[in-house]
mmCIF file of C-alpha atoms in Angstrom:
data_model
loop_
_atom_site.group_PDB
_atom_site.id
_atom_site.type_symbol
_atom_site.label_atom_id
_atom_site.label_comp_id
_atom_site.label_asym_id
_atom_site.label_seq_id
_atom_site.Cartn_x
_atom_site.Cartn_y
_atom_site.Cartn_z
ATOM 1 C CA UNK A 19 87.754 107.395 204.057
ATOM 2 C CA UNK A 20 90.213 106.264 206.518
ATOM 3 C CA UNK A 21 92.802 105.045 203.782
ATOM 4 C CA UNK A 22 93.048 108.524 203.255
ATOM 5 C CA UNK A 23 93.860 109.736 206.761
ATOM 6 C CA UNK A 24 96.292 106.544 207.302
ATOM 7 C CA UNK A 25 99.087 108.190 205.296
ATOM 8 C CA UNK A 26 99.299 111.743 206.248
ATOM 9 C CA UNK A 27 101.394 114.190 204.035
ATOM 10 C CA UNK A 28 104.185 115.923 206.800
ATOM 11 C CA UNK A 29 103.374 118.865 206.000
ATOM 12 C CA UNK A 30 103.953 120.439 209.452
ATOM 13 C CA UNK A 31 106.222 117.958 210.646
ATOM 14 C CA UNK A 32 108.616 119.103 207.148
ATOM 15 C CA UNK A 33 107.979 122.990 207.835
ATOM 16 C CA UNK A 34 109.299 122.073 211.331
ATOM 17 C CA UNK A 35 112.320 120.243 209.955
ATOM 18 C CA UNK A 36 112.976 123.132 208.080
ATOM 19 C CA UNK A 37 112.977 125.610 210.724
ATOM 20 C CA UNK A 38 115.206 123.300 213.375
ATOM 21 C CA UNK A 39 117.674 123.327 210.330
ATOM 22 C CA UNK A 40 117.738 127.259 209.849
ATOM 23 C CA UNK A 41 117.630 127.861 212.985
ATOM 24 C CA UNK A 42 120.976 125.288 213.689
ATOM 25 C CA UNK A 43 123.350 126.382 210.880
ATOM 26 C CA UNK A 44 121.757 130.415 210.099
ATOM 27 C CA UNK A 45 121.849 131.711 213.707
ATOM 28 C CA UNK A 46 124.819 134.055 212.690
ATOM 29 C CA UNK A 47 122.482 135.000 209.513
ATOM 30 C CA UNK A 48 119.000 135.747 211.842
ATOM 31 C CA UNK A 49 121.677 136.958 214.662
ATOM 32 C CA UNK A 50 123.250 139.787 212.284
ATOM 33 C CA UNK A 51 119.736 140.892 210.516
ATOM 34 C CA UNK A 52 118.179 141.121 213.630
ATOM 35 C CA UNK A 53 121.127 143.679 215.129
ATOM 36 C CA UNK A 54 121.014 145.562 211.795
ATOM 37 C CA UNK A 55 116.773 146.013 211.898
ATOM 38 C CA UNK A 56 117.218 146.598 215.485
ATOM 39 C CA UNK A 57 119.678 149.647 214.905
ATOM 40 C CA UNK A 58 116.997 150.924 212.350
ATOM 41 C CA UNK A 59 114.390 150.865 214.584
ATOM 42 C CA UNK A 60 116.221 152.543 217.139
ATOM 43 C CA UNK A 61 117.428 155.091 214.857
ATOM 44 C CA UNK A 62 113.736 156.039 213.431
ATOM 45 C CA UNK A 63 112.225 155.911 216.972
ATOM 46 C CA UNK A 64 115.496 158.436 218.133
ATOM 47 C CA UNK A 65 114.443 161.063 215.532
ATOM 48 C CA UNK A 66 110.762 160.710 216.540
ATOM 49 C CA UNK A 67 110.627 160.575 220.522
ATOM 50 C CA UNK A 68 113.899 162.907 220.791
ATOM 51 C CA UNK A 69 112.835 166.128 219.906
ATOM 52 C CA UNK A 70 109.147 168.237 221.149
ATOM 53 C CA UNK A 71 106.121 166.242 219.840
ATOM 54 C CA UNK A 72 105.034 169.968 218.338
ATOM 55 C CA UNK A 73 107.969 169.884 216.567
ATOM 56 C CA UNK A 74 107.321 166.604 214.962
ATOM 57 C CA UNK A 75 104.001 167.874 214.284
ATOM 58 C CA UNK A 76 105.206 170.540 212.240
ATOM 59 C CA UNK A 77 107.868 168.511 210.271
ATOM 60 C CA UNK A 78 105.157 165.867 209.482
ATOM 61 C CA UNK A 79 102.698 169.038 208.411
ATOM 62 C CA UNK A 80 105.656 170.283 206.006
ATOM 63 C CA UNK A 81 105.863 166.856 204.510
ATOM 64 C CA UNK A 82 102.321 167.403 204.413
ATOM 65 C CA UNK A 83 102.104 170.033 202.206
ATOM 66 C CA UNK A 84 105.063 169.953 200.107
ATOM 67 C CA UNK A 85 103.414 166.636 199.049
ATOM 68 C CA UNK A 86 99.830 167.613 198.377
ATOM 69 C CA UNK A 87 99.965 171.397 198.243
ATOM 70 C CA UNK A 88 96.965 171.907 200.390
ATOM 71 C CA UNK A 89 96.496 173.903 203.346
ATOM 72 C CA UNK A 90 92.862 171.747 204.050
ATOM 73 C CA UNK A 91 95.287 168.586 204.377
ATOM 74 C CA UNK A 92 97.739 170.241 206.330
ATOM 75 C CA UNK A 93 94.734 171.116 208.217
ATOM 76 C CA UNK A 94 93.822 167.460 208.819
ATOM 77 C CA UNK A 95 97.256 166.419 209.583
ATOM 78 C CA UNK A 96 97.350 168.854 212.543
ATOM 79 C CA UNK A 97 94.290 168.408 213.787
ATOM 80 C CA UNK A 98 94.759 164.387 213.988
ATOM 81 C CA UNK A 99 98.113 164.908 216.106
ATOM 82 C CA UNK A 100 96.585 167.386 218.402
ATOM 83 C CA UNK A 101 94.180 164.828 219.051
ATOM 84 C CA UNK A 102 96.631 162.060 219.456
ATOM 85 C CA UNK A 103 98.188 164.349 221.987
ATOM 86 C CA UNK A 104 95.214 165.125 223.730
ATOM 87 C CA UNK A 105 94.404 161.179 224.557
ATOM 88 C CA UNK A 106 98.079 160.524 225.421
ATOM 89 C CA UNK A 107 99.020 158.274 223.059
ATOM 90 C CA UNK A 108 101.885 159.941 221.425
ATOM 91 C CA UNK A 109 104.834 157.340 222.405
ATOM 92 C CA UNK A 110 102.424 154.580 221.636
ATOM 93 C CA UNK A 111 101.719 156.528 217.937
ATOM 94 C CA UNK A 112 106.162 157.254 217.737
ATOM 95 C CA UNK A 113 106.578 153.621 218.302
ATOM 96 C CA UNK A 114 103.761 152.336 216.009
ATOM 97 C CA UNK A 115 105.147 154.934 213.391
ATOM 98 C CA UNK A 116 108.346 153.370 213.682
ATOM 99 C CA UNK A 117 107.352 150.117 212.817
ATOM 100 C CA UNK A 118 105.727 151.383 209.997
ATOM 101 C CA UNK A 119 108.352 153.499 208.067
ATOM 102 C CA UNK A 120 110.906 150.794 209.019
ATOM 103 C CA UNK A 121 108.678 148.161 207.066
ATOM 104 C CA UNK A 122 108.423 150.875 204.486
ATOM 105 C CA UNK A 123 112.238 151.076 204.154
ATOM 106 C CA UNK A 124 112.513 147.428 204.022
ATOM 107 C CA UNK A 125 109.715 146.203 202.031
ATOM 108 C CA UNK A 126 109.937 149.221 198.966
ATOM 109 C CA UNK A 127 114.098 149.010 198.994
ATOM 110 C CA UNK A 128 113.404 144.783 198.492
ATOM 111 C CA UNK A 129 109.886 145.240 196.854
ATOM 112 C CA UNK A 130 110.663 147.850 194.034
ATOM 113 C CA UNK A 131 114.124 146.243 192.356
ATOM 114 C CA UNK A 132 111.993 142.728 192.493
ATOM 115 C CA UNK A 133 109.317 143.774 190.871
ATOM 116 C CA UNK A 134 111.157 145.629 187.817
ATOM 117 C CA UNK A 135 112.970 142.527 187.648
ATOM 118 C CA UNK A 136 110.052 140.686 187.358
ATOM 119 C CA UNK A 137 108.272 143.010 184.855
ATOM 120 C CA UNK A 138 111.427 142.292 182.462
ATOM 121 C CA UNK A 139 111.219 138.682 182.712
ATOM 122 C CA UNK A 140 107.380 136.895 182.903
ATOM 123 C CA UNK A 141 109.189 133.657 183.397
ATOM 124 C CA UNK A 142 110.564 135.140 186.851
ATOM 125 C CA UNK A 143 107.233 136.544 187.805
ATOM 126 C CA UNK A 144 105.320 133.465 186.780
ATOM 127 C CA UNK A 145 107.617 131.461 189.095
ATOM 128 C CA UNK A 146 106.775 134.214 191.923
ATOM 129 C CA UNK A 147 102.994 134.587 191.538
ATOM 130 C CA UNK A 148 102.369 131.597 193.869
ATOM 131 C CA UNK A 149 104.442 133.041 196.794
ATOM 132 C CA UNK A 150 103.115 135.893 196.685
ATOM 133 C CA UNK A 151 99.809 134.702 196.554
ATOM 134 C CA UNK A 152 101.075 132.505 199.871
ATOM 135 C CA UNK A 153 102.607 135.426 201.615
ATOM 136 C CA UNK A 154 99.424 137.259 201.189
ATOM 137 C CA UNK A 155 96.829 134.576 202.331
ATOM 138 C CA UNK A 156 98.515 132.242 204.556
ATOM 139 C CA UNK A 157 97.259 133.826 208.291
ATOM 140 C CA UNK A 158 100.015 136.697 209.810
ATOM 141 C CA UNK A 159 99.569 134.918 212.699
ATOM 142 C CA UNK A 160 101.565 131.637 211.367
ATOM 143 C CA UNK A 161 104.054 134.466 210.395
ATOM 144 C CA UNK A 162 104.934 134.867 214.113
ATOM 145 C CA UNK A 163 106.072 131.290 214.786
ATOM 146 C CA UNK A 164 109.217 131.549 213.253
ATOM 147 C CA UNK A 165 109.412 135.261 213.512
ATOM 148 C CA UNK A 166 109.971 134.296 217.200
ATOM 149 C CA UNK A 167 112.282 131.368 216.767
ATOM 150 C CA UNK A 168 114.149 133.517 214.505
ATOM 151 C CA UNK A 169 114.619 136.559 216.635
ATOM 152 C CA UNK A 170 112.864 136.035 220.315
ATOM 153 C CA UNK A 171 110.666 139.170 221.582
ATOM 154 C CA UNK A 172 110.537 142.494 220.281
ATOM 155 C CA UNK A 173 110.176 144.873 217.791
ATOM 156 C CA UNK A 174 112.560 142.944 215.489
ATOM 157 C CA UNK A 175 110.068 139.890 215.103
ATOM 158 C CA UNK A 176 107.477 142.418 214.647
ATOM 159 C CA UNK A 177 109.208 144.255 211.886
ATOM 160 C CA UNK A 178 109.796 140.381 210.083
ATOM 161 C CA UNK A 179 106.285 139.149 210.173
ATOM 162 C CA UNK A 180 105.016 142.876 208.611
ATOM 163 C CA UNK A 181 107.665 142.659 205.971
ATOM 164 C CA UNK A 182 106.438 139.056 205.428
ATOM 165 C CA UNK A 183 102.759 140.057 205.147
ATOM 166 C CA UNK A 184 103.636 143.466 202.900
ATOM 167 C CA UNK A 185 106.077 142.670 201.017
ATOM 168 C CA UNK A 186 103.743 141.230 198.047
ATOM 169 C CA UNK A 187 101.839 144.705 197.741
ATOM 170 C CA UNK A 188 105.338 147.145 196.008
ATOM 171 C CA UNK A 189 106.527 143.580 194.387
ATOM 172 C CA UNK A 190 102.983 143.477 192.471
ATOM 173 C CA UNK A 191 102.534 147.217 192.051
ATOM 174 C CA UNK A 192 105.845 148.195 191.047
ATOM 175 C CA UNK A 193 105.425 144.951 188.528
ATOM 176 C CA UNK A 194 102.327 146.370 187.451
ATOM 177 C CA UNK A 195 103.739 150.101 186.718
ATOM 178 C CA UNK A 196 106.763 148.781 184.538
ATOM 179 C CA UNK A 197 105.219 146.167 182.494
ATOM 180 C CA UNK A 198 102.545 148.531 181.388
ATOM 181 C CA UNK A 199 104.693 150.976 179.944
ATOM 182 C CA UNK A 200 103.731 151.604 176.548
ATOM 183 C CA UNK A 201 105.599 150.187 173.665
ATOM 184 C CA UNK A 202 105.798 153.475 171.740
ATOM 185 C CA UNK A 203 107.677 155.201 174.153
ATOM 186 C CA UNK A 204 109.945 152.198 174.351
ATOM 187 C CA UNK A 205 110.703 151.798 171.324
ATOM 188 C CA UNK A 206 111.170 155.810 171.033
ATOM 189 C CA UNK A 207 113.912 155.776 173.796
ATOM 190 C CA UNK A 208 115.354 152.653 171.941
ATOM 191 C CA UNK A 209 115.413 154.566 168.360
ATOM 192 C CA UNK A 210 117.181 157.443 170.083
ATOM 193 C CA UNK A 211 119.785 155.295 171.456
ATOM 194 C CA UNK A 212 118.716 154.868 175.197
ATOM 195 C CA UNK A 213 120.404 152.232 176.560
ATOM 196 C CA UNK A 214 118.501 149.397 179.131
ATOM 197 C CA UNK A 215 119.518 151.774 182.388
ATOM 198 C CA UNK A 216 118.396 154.665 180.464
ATOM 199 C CA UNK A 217 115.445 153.636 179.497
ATOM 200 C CA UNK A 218 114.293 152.204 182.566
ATOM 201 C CA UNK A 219 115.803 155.579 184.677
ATOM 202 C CA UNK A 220 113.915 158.323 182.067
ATOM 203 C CA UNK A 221 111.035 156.131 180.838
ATOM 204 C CA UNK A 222 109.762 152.938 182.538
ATOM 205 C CA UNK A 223 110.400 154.127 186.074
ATOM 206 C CA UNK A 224 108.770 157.906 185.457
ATOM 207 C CA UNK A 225 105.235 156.715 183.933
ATOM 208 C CA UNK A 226 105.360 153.518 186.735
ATOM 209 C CA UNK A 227 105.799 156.438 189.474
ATOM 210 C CA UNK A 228 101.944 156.382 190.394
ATOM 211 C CA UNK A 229 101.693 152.681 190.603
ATOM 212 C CA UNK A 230 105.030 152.818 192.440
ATOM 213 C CA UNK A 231 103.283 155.573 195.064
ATOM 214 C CA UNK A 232 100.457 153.221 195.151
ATOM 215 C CA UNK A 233 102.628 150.666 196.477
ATOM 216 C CA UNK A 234 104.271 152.748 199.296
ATOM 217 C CA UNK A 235 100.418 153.713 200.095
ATOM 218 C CA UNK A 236 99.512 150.287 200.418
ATOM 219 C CA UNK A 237 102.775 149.272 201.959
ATOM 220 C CA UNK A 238 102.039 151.885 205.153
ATOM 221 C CA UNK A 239 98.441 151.185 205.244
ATOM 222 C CA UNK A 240 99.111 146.930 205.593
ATOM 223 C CA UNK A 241 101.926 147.399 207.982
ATOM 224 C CA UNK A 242 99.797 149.771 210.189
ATOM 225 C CA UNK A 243 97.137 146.654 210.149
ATOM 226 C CA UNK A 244 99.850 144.454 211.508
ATOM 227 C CA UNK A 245 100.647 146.994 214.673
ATOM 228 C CA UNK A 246 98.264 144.843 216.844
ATOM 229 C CA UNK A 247 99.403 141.422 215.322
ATOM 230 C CA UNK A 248 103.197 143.186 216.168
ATOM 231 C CA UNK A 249 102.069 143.463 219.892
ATOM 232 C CA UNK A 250 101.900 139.643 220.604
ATOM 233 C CA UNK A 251 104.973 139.145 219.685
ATOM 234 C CA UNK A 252 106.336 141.661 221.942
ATOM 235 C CA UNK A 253 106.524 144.760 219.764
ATOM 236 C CA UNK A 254 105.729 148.009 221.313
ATOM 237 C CA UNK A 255 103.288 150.833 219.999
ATOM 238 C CA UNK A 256 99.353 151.197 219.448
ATOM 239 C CA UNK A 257 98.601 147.639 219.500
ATOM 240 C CA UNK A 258 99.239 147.274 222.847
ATOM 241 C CA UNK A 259 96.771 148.630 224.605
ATOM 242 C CA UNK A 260 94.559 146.624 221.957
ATOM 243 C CA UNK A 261 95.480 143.999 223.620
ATOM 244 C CA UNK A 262 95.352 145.003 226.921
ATOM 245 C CA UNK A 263 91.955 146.027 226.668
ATOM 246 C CA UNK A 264 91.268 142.784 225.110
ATOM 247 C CA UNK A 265 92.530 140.732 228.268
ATOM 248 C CA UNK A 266 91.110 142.691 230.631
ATOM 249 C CA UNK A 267 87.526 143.438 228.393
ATOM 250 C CA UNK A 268 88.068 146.960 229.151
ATOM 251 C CA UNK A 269 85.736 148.748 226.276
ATOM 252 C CA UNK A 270 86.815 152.033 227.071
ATOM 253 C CA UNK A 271 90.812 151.472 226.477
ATOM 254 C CA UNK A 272 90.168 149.329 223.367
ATOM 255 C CA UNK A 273 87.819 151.790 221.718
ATOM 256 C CA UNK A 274 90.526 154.631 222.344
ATOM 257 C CA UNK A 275 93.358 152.992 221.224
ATOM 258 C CA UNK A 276 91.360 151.856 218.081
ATOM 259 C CA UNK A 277 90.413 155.114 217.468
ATOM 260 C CA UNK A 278 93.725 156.574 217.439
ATOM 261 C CA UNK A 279 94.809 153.458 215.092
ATOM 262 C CA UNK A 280 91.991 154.982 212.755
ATOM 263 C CA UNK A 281 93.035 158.432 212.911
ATOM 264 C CA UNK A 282 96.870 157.640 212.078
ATOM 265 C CA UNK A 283 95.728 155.321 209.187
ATOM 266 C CA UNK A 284 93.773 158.342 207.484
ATOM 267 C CA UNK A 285 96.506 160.740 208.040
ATOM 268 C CA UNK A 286 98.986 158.876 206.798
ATOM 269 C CA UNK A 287 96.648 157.949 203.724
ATOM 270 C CA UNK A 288 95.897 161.553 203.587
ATOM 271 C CA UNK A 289 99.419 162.010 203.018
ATOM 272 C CA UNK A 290 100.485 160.053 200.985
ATOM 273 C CA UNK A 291 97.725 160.722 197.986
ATOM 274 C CA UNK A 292 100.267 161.561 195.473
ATOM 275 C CA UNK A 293 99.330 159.214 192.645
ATOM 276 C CA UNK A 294 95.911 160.860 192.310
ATOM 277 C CA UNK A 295 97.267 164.519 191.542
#
């Protein structure tokens, strides 16, 4: 077997070419997305950290409710901050928040217009299915290589390896929601004179809505699994006391911080249930 080992495919030694090249003639590129992700980030964490945390509370229990109409959710929702509150984790949770809605932002304002694009062409979506499928397997943590020679140390290289990682989960939903529109109420819009942007405003985009929600779901719920990944790379929130407690085997801090990880994962789930009503 050692003819096969003798002439070794450059795989890494290509990927590496690649990156030295990007990384020589894109700089003003990566140098001008990472100002304009870094002025989002600052922006969402402003409206979170600036005002009371009680006051956040209650905006976030409003959301709550105009969403799911229920008081027992609301309930939930309250409960789950106080608690976040009581542990003292409520920057950590602001900046871990952050990362997630900015991802959100990103990935369903790039996710949703790809995927009806690929829902009205199968040749596009054929050629796409083997990204995705690479985006979604390859391990997050090779997402952080270039993510730092990209950007350096921050949030911003935290926010580009979730994007990375999520991006796949609104492409295939939204996909999913649009392409199985039935063809009676296509060819209904069509008979009363509905042009393409009509029909995809008042028909395909209405009954692909709870797929669509699905996506967002998925898209908060994935970039909330990334918060710890996020913290190697520099990016502040919830994941780094993970880590902390994971250097220093401190079993106390990790199972806290975990916790609170758990707790902001089921309210924002919680929240977010739209699709099923």
């Amino acid at each position: 077997m050692e003819w096969l080992t003798q002439t070794k495919i450059p795989v890494g030694k290509t990927a590496k070419a690649i990156f030295d090249w990007l990384q020589d003639n894109g700089a003003w590129f990566f140098d001008g997305l990472a100002d304009g992700l870094d002025a989002l980030i600052t922006a969402v964490l402003w409206v979170l950290q600036t005002p009371h945390p009680l006051i956040i509370v209650a905006a976030f229990v409003a959301l709550t409710w105009v969403l799911q109409r229920s008081w027992k959710t609301c309930l939930l929702i309250t409960l789950g901050f106080l608690f976040i509150l009581n542990q003292g984790y409520w920057e950590e949770t602001t900046e871990s928040l952050t990362l997630v809605l900015a991802s959100c932002v990103v990935c369903m304002a790039i996710g949703v217009p790809i995927g009806i694009a690929a829902a009205h062409r199968p040749r596009l979506y054929r050629v796409m299915r083997p990204v995705l499928d690479l985006m979604q397997t390859l391990p997050t943590f090779v997402y952080l290589i270039p993510a730092i020679v990209f950007f350096g140390i921050g949030m911003v290289p935290g926010l580009i390896a979730t994007v990375i990682f999520v991006l796949p989960a609104p492409i295939r939903l939204t996909h999913l929601g649009i392409s199985s529109t039935p063809q009676p109420l296509l060819e209904a819009a069509q008979a009363f004179g509905g042009t393409a942007r009509q029909t995809l405003r008042k028909v395909e985009l209405p009954w692909a809505m709870p797929q669509i929600m699905a996506g967002l779901n998925q898209t908060i719920m994935l970039s909330l699994s990334m918060v710890v990944i996020a913290a190697l790379v520099g990016a502040d929130g919830l994941g780094v006391p993970v880590v902390r407690a994971l250097n220093s085997v401190n079993t106390a801090l990790g199972f806290e911080s975990g916790f609170i990880i758990v707790v902001v994962a089921i309210m924002l789930d919680r929240m977010l249930r739209v699709a099923e009503k």
